[in-house]
Structures are given as structure tokens and as C-alpha cells.
PDB file of N, CA, C and O in Angstrom:
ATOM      1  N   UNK A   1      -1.375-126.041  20.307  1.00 67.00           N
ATOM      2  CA  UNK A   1      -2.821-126.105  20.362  1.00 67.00           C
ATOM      3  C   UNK A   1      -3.425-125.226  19.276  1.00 67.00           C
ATOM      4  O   UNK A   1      -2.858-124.137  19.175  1.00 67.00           O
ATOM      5  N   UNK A   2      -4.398-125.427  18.472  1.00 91.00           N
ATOM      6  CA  UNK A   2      -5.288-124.784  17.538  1.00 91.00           C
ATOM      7  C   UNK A   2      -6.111-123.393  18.187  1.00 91.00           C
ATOM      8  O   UNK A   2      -6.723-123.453  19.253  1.00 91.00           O
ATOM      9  N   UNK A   3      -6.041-122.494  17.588  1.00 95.00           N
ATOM     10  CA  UNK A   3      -7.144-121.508  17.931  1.00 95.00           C
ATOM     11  C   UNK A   3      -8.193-121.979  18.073  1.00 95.00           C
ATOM     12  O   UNK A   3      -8.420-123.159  17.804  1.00 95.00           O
ATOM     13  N   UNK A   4      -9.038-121.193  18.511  1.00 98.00           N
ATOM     14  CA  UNK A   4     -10.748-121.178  18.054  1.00 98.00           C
ATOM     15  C   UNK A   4     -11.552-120.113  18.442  1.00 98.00           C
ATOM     16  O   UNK A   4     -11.682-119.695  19.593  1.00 98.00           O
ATOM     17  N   UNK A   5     -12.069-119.704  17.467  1.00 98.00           N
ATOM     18  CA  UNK A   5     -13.177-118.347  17.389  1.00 98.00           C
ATOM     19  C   UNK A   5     -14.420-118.069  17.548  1.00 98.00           C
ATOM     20  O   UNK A   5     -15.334-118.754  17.090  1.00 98.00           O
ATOM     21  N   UNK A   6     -14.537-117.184  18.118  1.00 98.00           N
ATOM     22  CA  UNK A   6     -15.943-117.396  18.381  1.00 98.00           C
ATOM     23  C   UNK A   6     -16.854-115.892  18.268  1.00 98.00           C
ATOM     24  O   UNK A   6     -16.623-114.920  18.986  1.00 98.00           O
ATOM     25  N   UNK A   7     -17.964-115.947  17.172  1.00 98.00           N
ATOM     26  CA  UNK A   7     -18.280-114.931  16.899  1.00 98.00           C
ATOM     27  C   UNK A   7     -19.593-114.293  18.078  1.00 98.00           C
ATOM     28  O   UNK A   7     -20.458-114.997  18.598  1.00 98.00           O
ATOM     29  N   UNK A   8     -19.402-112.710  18.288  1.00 98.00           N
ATOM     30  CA  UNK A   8     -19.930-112.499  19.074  1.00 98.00           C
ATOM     31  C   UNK A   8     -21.066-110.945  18.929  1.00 98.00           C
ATOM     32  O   UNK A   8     -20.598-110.132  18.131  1.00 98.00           O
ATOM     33  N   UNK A   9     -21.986-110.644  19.375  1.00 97.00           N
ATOM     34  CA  UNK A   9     -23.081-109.861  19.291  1.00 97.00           C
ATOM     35  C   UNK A   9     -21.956-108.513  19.670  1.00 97.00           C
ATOM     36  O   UNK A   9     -20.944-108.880  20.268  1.00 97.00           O
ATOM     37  N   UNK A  10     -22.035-107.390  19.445  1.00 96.00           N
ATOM     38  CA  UNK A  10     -21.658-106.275  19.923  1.00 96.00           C
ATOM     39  C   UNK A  10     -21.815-105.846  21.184  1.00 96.00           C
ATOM     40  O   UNK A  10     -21.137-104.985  21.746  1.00 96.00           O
ATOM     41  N   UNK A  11     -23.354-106.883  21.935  1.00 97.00           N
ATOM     42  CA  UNK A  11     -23.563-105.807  22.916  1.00 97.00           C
ATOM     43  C   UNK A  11     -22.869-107.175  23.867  1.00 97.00           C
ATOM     44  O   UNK A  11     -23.239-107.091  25.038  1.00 97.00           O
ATOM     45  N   UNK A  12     -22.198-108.071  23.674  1.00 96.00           N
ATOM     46  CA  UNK A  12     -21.170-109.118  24.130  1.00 96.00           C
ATOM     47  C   UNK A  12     -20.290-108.780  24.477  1.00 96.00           C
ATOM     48  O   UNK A  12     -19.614-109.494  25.217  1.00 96.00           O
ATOM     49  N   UNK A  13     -19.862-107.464  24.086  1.00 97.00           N
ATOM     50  CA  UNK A  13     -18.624-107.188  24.212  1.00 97.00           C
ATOM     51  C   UNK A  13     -18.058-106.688  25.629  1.00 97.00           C
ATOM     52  O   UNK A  13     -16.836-106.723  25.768  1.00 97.00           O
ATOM     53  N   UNK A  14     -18.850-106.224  26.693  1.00 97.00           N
ATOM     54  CA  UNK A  14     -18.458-106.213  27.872  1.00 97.00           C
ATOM     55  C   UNK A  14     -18.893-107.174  28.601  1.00 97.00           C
ATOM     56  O   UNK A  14     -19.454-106.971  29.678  1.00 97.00           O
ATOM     57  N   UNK A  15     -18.636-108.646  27.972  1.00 96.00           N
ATOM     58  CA  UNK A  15     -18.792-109.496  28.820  1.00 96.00           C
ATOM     59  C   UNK A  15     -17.544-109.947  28.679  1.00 96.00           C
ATOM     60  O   UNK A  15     -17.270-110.479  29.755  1.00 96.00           O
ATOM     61  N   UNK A  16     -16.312-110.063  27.696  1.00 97.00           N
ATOM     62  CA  UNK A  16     -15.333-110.334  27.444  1.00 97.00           C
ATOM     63  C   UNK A  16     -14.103-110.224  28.197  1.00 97.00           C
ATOM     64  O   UNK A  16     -13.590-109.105  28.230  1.00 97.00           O
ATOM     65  N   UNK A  17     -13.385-111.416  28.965  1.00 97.00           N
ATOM     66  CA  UNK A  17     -12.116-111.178  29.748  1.00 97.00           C
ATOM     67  C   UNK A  17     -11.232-111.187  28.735  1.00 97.00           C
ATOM     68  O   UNK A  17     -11.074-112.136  27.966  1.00 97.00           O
ATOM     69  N   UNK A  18     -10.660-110.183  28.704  1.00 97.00           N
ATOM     70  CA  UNK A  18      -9.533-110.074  27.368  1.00 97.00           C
ATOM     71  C   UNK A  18      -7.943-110.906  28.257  1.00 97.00           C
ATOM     72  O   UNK A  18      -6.849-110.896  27.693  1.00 97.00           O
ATOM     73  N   UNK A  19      -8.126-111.470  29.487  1.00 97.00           N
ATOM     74  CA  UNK A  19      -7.135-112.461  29.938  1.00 97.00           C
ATOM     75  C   UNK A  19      -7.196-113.381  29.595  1.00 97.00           C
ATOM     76  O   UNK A  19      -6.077-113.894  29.617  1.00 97.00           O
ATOM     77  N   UNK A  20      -8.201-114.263  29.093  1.00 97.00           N
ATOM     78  CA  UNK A  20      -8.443-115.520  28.306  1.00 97.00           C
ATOM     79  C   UNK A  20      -8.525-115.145  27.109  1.00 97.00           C
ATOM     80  O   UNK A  20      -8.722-116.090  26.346  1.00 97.00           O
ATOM     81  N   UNK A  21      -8.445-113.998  26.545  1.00 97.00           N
ATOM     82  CA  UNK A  21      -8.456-114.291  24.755  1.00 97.00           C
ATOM     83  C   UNK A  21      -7.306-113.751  24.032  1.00 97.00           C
ATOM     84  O   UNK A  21      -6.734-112.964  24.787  1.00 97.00           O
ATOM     85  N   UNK A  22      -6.614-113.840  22.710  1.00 97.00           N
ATOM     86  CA  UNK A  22      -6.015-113.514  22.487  1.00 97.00           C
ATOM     87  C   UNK A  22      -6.064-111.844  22.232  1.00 97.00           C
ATOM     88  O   UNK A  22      -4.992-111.334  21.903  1.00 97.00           O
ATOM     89  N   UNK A  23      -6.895-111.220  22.324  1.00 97.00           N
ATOM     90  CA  UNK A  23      -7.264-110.295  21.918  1.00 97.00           C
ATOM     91  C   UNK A  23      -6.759-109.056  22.813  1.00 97.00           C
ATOM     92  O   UNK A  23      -7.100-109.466  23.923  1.00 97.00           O
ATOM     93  N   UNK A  24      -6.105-107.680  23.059  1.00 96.00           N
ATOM     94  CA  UNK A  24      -5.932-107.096  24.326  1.00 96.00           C
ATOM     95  C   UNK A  24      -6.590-105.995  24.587  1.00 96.00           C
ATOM     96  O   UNK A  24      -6.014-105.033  25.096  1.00 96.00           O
ATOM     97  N   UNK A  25      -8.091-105.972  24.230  1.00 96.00           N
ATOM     98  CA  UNK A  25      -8.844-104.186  24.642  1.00 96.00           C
ATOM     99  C   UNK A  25      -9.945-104.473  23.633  1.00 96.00           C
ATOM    100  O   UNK A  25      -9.622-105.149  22.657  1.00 96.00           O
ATOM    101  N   UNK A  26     -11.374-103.992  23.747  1.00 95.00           N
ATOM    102  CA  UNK A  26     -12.369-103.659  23.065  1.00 95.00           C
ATOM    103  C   UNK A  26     -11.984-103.063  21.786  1.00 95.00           C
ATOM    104  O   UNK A  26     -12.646-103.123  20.750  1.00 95.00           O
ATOM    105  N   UNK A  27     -10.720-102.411  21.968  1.00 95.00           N
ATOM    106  CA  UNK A  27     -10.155-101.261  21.004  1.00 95.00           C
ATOM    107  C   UNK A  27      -9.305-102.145  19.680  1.00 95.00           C
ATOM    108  O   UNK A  27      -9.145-101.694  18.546  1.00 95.00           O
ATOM    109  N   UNK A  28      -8.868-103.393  20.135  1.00 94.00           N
ATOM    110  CA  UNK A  28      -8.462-104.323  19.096  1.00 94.00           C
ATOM    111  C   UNK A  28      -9.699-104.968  18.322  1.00 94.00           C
ATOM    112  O   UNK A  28      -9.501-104.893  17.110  1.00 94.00           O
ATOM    113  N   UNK A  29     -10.363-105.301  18.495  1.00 97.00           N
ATOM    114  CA  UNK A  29     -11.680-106.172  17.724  1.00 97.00           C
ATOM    115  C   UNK A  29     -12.089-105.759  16.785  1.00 97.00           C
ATOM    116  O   UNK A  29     -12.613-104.673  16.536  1.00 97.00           O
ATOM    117  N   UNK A  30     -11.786-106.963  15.943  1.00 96.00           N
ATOM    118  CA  UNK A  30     -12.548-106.238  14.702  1.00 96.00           C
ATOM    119  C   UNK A  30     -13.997-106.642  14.288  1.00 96.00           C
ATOM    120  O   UNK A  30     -14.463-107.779  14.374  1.00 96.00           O
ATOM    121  N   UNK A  31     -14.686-105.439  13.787  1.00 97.00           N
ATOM    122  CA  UNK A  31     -16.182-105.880  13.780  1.00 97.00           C
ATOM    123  C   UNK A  31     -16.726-106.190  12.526  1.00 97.00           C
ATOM    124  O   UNK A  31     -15.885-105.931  11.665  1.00 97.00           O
ATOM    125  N   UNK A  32     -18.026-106.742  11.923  1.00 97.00           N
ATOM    126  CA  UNK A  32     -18.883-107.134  11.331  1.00 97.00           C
ATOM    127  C   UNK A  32     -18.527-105.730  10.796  1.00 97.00           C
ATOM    128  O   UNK A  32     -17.895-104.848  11.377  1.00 97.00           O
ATOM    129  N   UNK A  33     -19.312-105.709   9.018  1.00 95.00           N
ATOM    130  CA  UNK A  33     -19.584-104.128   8.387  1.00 95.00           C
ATOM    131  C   UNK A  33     -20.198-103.191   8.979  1.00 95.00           C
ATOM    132  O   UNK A  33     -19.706-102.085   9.200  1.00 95.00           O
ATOM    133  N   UNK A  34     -21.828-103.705   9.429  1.00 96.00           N
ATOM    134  CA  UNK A  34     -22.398-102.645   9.684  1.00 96.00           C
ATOM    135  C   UNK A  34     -22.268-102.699  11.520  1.00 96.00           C
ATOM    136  O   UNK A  34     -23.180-102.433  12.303  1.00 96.00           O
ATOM    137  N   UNK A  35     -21.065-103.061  11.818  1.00 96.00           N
ATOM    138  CA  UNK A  35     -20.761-103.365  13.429  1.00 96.00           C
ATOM    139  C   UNK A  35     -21.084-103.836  14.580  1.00 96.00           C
ATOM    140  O   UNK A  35     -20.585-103.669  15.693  1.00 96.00           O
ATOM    141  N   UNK A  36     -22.175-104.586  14.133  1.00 97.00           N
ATOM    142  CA  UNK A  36     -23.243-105.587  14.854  1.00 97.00           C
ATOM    143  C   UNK A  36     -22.690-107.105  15.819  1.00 97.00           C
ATOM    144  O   UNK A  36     -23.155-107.694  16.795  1.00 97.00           O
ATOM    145  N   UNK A  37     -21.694-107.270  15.096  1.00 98.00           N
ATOM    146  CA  UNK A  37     -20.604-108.360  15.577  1.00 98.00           C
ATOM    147  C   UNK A  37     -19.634-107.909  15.508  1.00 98.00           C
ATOM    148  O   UNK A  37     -19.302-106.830  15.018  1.00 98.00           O
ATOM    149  N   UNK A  38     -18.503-109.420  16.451  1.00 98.00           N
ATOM    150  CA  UNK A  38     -16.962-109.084  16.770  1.00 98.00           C
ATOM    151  C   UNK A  38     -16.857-110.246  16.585  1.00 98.00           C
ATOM    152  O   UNK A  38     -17.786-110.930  16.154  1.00 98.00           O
ATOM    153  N   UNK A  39     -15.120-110.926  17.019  1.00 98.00           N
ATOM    154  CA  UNK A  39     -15.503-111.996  17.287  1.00 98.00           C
ATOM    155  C   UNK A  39     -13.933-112.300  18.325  1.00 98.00           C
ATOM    156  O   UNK A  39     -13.140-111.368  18.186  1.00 98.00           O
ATOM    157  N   UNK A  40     -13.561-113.127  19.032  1.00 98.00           N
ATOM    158  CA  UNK A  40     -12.546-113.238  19.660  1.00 98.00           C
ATOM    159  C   UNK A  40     -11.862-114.504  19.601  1.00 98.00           C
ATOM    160  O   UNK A  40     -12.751-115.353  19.653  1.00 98.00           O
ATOM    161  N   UNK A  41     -10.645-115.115  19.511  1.00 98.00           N
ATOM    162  CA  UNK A  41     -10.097-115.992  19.667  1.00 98.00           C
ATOM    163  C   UNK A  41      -8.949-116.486  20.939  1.00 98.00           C
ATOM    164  O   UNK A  41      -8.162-115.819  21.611  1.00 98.00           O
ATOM    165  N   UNK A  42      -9.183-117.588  20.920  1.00 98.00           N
ATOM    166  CA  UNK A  42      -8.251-118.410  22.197  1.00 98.00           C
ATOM    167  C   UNK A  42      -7.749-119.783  21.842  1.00 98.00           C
ATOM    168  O   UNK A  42      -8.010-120.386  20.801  1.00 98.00           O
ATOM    169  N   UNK A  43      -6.971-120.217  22.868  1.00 97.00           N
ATOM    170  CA  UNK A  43      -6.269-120.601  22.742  1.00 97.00           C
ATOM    171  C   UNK A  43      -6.514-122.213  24.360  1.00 97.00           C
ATOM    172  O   UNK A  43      -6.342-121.922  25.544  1.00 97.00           O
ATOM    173  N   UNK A  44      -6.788-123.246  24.034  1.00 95.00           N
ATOM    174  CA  UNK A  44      -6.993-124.475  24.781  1.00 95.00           C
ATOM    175  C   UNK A  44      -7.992-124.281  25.644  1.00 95.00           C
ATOM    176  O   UNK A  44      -8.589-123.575  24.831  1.00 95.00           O
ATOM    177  N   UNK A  45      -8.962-124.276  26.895  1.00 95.00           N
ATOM    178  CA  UNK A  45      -9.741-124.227  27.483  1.00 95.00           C
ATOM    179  C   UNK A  45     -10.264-123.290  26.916  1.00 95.00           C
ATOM    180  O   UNK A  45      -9.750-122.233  26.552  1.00 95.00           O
ATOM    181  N   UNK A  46     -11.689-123.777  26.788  1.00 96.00           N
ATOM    182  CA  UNK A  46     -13.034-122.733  26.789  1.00 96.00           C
ATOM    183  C   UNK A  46     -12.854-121.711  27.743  1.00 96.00           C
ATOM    184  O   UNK A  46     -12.811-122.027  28.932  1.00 96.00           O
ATOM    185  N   UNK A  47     -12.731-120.416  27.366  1.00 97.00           N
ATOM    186  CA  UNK A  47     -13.271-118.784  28.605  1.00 97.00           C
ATOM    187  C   UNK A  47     -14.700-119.274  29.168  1.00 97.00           C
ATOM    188  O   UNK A  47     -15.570-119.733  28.427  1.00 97.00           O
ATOM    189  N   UNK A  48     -14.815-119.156  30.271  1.00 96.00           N
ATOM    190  CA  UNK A  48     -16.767-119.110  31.193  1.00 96.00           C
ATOM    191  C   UNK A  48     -17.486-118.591  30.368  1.00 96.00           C
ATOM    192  O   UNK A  48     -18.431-119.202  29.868  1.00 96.00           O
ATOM    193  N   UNK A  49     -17.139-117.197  30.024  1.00 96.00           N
ATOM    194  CA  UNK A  49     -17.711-116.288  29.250  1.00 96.00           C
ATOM    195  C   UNK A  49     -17.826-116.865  27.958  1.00 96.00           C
ATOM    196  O   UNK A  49     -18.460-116.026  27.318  1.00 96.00           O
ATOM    197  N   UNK A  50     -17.604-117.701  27.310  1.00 97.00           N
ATOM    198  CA  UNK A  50     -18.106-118.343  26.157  1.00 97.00           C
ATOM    199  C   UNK A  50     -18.419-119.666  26.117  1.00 97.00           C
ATOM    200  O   UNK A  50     -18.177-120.428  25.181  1.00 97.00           O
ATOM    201  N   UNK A  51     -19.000-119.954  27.218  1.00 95.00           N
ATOM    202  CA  UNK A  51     -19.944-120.950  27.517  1.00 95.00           C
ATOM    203  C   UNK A  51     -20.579-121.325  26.138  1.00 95.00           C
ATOM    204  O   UNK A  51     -20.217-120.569  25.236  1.00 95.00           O
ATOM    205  N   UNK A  52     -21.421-122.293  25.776  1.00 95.00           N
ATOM    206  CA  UNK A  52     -22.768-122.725  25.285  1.00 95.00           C
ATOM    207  C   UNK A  52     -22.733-121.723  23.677  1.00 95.00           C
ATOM    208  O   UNK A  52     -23.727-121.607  22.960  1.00 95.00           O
ATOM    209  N   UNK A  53     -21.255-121.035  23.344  1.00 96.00           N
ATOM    210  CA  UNK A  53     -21.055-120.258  22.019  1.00 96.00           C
ATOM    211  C   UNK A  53     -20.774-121.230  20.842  1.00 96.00           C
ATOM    212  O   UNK A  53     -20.330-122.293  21.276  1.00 96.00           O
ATOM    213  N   UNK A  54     -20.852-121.214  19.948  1.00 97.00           N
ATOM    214  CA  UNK A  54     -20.688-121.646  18.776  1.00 97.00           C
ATOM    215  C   UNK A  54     -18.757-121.729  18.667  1.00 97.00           C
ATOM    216  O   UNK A  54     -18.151-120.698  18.378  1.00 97.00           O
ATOM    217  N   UNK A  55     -18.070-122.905  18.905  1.00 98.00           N
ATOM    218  CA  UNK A  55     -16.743-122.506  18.363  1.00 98.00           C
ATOM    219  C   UNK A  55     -16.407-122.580  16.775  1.00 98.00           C
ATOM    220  O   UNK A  55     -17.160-123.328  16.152  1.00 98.00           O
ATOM    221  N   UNK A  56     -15.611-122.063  16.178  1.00 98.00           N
ATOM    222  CA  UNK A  56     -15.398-122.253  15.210  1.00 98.00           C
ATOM    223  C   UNK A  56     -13.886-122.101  14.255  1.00 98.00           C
ATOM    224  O   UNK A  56     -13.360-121.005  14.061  1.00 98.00           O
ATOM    225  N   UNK A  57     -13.379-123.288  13.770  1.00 97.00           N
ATOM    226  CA  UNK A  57     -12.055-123.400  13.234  1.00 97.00           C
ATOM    227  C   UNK A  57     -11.045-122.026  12.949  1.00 97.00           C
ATOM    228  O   UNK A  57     -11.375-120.872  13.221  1.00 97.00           O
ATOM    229  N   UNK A  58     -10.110-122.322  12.511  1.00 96.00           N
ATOM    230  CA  UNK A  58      -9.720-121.193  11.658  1.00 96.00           C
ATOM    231  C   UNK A  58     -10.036-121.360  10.194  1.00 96.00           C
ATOM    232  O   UNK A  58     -10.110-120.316   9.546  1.00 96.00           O
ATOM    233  N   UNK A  59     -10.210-122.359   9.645  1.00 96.00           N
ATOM    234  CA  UNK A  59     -10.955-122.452   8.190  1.00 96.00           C
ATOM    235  C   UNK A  59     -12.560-121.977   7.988  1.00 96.00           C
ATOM    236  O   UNK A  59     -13.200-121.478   7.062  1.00 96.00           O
ATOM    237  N   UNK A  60     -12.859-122.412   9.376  1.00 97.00           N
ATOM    238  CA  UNK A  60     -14.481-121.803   9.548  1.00 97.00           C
ATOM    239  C   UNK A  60     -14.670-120.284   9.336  1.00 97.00           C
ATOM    240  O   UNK A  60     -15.409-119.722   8.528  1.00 97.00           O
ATOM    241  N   UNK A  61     -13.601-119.605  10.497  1.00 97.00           N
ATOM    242  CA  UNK A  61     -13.892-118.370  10.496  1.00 97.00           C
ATOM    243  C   UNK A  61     -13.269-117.469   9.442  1.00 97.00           C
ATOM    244  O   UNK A  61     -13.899-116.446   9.173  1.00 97.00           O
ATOM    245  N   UNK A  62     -12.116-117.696   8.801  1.00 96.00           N
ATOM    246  CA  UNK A  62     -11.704-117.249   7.506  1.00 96.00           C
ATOM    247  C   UNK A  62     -13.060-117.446   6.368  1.00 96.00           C
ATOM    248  O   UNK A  62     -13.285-116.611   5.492  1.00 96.00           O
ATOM    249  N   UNK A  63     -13.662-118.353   6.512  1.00 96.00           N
ATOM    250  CA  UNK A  63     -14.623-118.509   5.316  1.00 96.00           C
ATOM    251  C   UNK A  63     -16.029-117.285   5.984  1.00 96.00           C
ATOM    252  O   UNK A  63     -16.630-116.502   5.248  1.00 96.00           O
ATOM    253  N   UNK A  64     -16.190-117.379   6.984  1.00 97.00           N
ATOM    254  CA  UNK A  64     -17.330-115.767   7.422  1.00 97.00           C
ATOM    255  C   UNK A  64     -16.700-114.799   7.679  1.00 97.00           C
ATOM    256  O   UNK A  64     -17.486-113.929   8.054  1.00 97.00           O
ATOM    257  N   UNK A  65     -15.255-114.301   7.692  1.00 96.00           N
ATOM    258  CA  UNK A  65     -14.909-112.885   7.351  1.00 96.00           C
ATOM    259  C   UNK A  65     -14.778-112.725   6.262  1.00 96.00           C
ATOM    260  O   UNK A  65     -14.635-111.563   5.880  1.00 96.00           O
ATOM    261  N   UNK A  66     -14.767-113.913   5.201  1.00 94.00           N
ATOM    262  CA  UNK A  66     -14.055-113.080   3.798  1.00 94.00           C
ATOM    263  C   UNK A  66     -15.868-113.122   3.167  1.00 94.00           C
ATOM    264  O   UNK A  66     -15.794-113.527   2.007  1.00 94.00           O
ATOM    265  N   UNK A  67     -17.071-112.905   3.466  1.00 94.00           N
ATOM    266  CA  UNK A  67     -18.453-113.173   2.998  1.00 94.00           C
ATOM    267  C   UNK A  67     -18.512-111.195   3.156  1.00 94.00           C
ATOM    268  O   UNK A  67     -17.817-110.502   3.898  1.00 94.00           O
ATOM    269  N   UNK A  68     -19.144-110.929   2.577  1.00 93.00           N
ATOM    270  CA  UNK A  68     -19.506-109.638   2.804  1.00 93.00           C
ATOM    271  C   UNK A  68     -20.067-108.744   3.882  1.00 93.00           C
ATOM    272  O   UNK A  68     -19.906-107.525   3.942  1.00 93.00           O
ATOM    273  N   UNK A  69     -20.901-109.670   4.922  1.00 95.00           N
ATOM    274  CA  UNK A  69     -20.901-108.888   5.903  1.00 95.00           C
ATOM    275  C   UNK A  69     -19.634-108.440   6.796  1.00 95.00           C
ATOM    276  O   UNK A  69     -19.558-107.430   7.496  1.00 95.00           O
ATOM    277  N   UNK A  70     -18.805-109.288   6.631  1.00 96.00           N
ATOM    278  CA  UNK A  70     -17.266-109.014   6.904  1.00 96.00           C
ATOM    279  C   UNK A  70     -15.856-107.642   6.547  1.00 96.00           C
ATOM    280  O   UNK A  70     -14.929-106.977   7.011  1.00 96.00           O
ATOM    281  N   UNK A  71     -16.725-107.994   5.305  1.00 91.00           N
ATOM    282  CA  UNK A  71     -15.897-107.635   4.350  1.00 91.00           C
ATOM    283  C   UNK A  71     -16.352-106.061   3.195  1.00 91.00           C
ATOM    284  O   UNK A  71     -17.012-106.163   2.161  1.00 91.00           O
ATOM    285  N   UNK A  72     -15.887-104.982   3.651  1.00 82.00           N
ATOM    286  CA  UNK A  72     -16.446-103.676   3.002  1.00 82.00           C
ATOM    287  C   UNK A  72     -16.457-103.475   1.462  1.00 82.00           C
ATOM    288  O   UNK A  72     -15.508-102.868   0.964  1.00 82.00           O
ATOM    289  N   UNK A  73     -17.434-103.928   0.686  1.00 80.00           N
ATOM    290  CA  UNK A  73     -17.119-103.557  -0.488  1.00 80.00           C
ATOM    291  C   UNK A  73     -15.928-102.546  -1.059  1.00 80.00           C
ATOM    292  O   UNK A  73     -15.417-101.741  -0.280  1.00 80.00           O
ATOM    293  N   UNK A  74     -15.487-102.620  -2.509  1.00 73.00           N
ATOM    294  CA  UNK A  74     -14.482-102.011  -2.618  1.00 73.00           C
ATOM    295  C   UNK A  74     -15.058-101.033  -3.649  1.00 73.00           C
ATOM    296  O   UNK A  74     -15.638-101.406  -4.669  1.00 73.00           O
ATOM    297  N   UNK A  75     -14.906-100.080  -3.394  1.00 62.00           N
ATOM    298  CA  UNK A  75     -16.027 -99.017  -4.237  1.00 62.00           C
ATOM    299  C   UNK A  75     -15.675 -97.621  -4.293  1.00 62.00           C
ATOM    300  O   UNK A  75     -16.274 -96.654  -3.823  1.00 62.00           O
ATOM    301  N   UNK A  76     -14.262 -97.700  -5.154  1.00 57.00           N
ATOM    302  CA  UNK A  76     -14.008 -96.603  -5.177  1.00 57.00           C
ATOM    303  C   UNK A  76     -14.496 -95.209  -5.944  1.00 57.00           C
ATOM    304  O   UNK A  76     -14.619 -95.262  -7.168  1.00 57.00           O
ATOM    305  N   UNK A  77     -14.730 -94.170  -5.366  1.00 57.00           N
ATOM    306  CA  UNK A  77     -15.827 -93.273  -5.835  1.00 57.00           C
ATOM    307  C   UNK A  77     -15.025 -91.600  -6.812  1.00 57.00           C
ATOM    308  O   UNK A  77     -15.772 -90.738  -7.274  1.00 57.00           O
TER     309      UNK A  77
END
């Protein structure tokens, strides 16, 4: 079965059953730059908890982490 991701608000994040996602703890997620988003992935049935969310591929979501809000400039000083 295909992944699918689904990007999520920060303050989303204790709505999240980490038994339906691949993900295992708040403490794994990785966030947006300025940390505003997360996002989580699974695996065949929709989670409850991501009802009415936007799903999105793995080509989808590779193409909005590698965009800069994703992604920390490289700026070495």
C-alpha cells in the first residue's frame, strides 16, 4: 500500500494517535521552519483524526518539504 501525508497545524498536534501513523511520539515530527506545521504519514485507512485533511502523495509532499518553508536556508556565517 502507498503512504500518504498529511500536513498539519502545530496546535494539531495533540490531536494525533501516533497508533495509526507511522510516526512514534510528538518528539519524532518534523516541523515547518518557523514551526508552525508538522506533518504525519500512514499507511491504508484514513486515521478519524484526519478526517476532511488534505491527503497528499509522496511526490506531493517531497515537492512542499524541499520549498523553503521546509527547508532552513544554508547560511553559513
Amino acid at each position: 500500500m502507498d503512504r500518504k501525508y498529511v500536513i498539519l497545524d502545530d496546535s494539531d498536534v495533540v490531536n494525533i494517535d501516533f497508533r495509526d501513523v507511522l510516526e512514534t511520539s510528538a518528539d519524532t515530527l518534523r516541523y515547518s521552519v518557523d514551526g508552525s506545521q508538522t506533518f504525519v504519514k500512514f499507511v491504508g485507512a484514513t486515521p478519524s483524526f484526519l478526517d476532511g485533511k488534505d491527503q497528499l502523495t509522496h511526490a506531493e509532499i517531497m515537492e512542499v518539504l524541499s520549498g523553503e518553508a521546509w527547508t532552513a536556508p544554508n547560511n553559513p556565517e
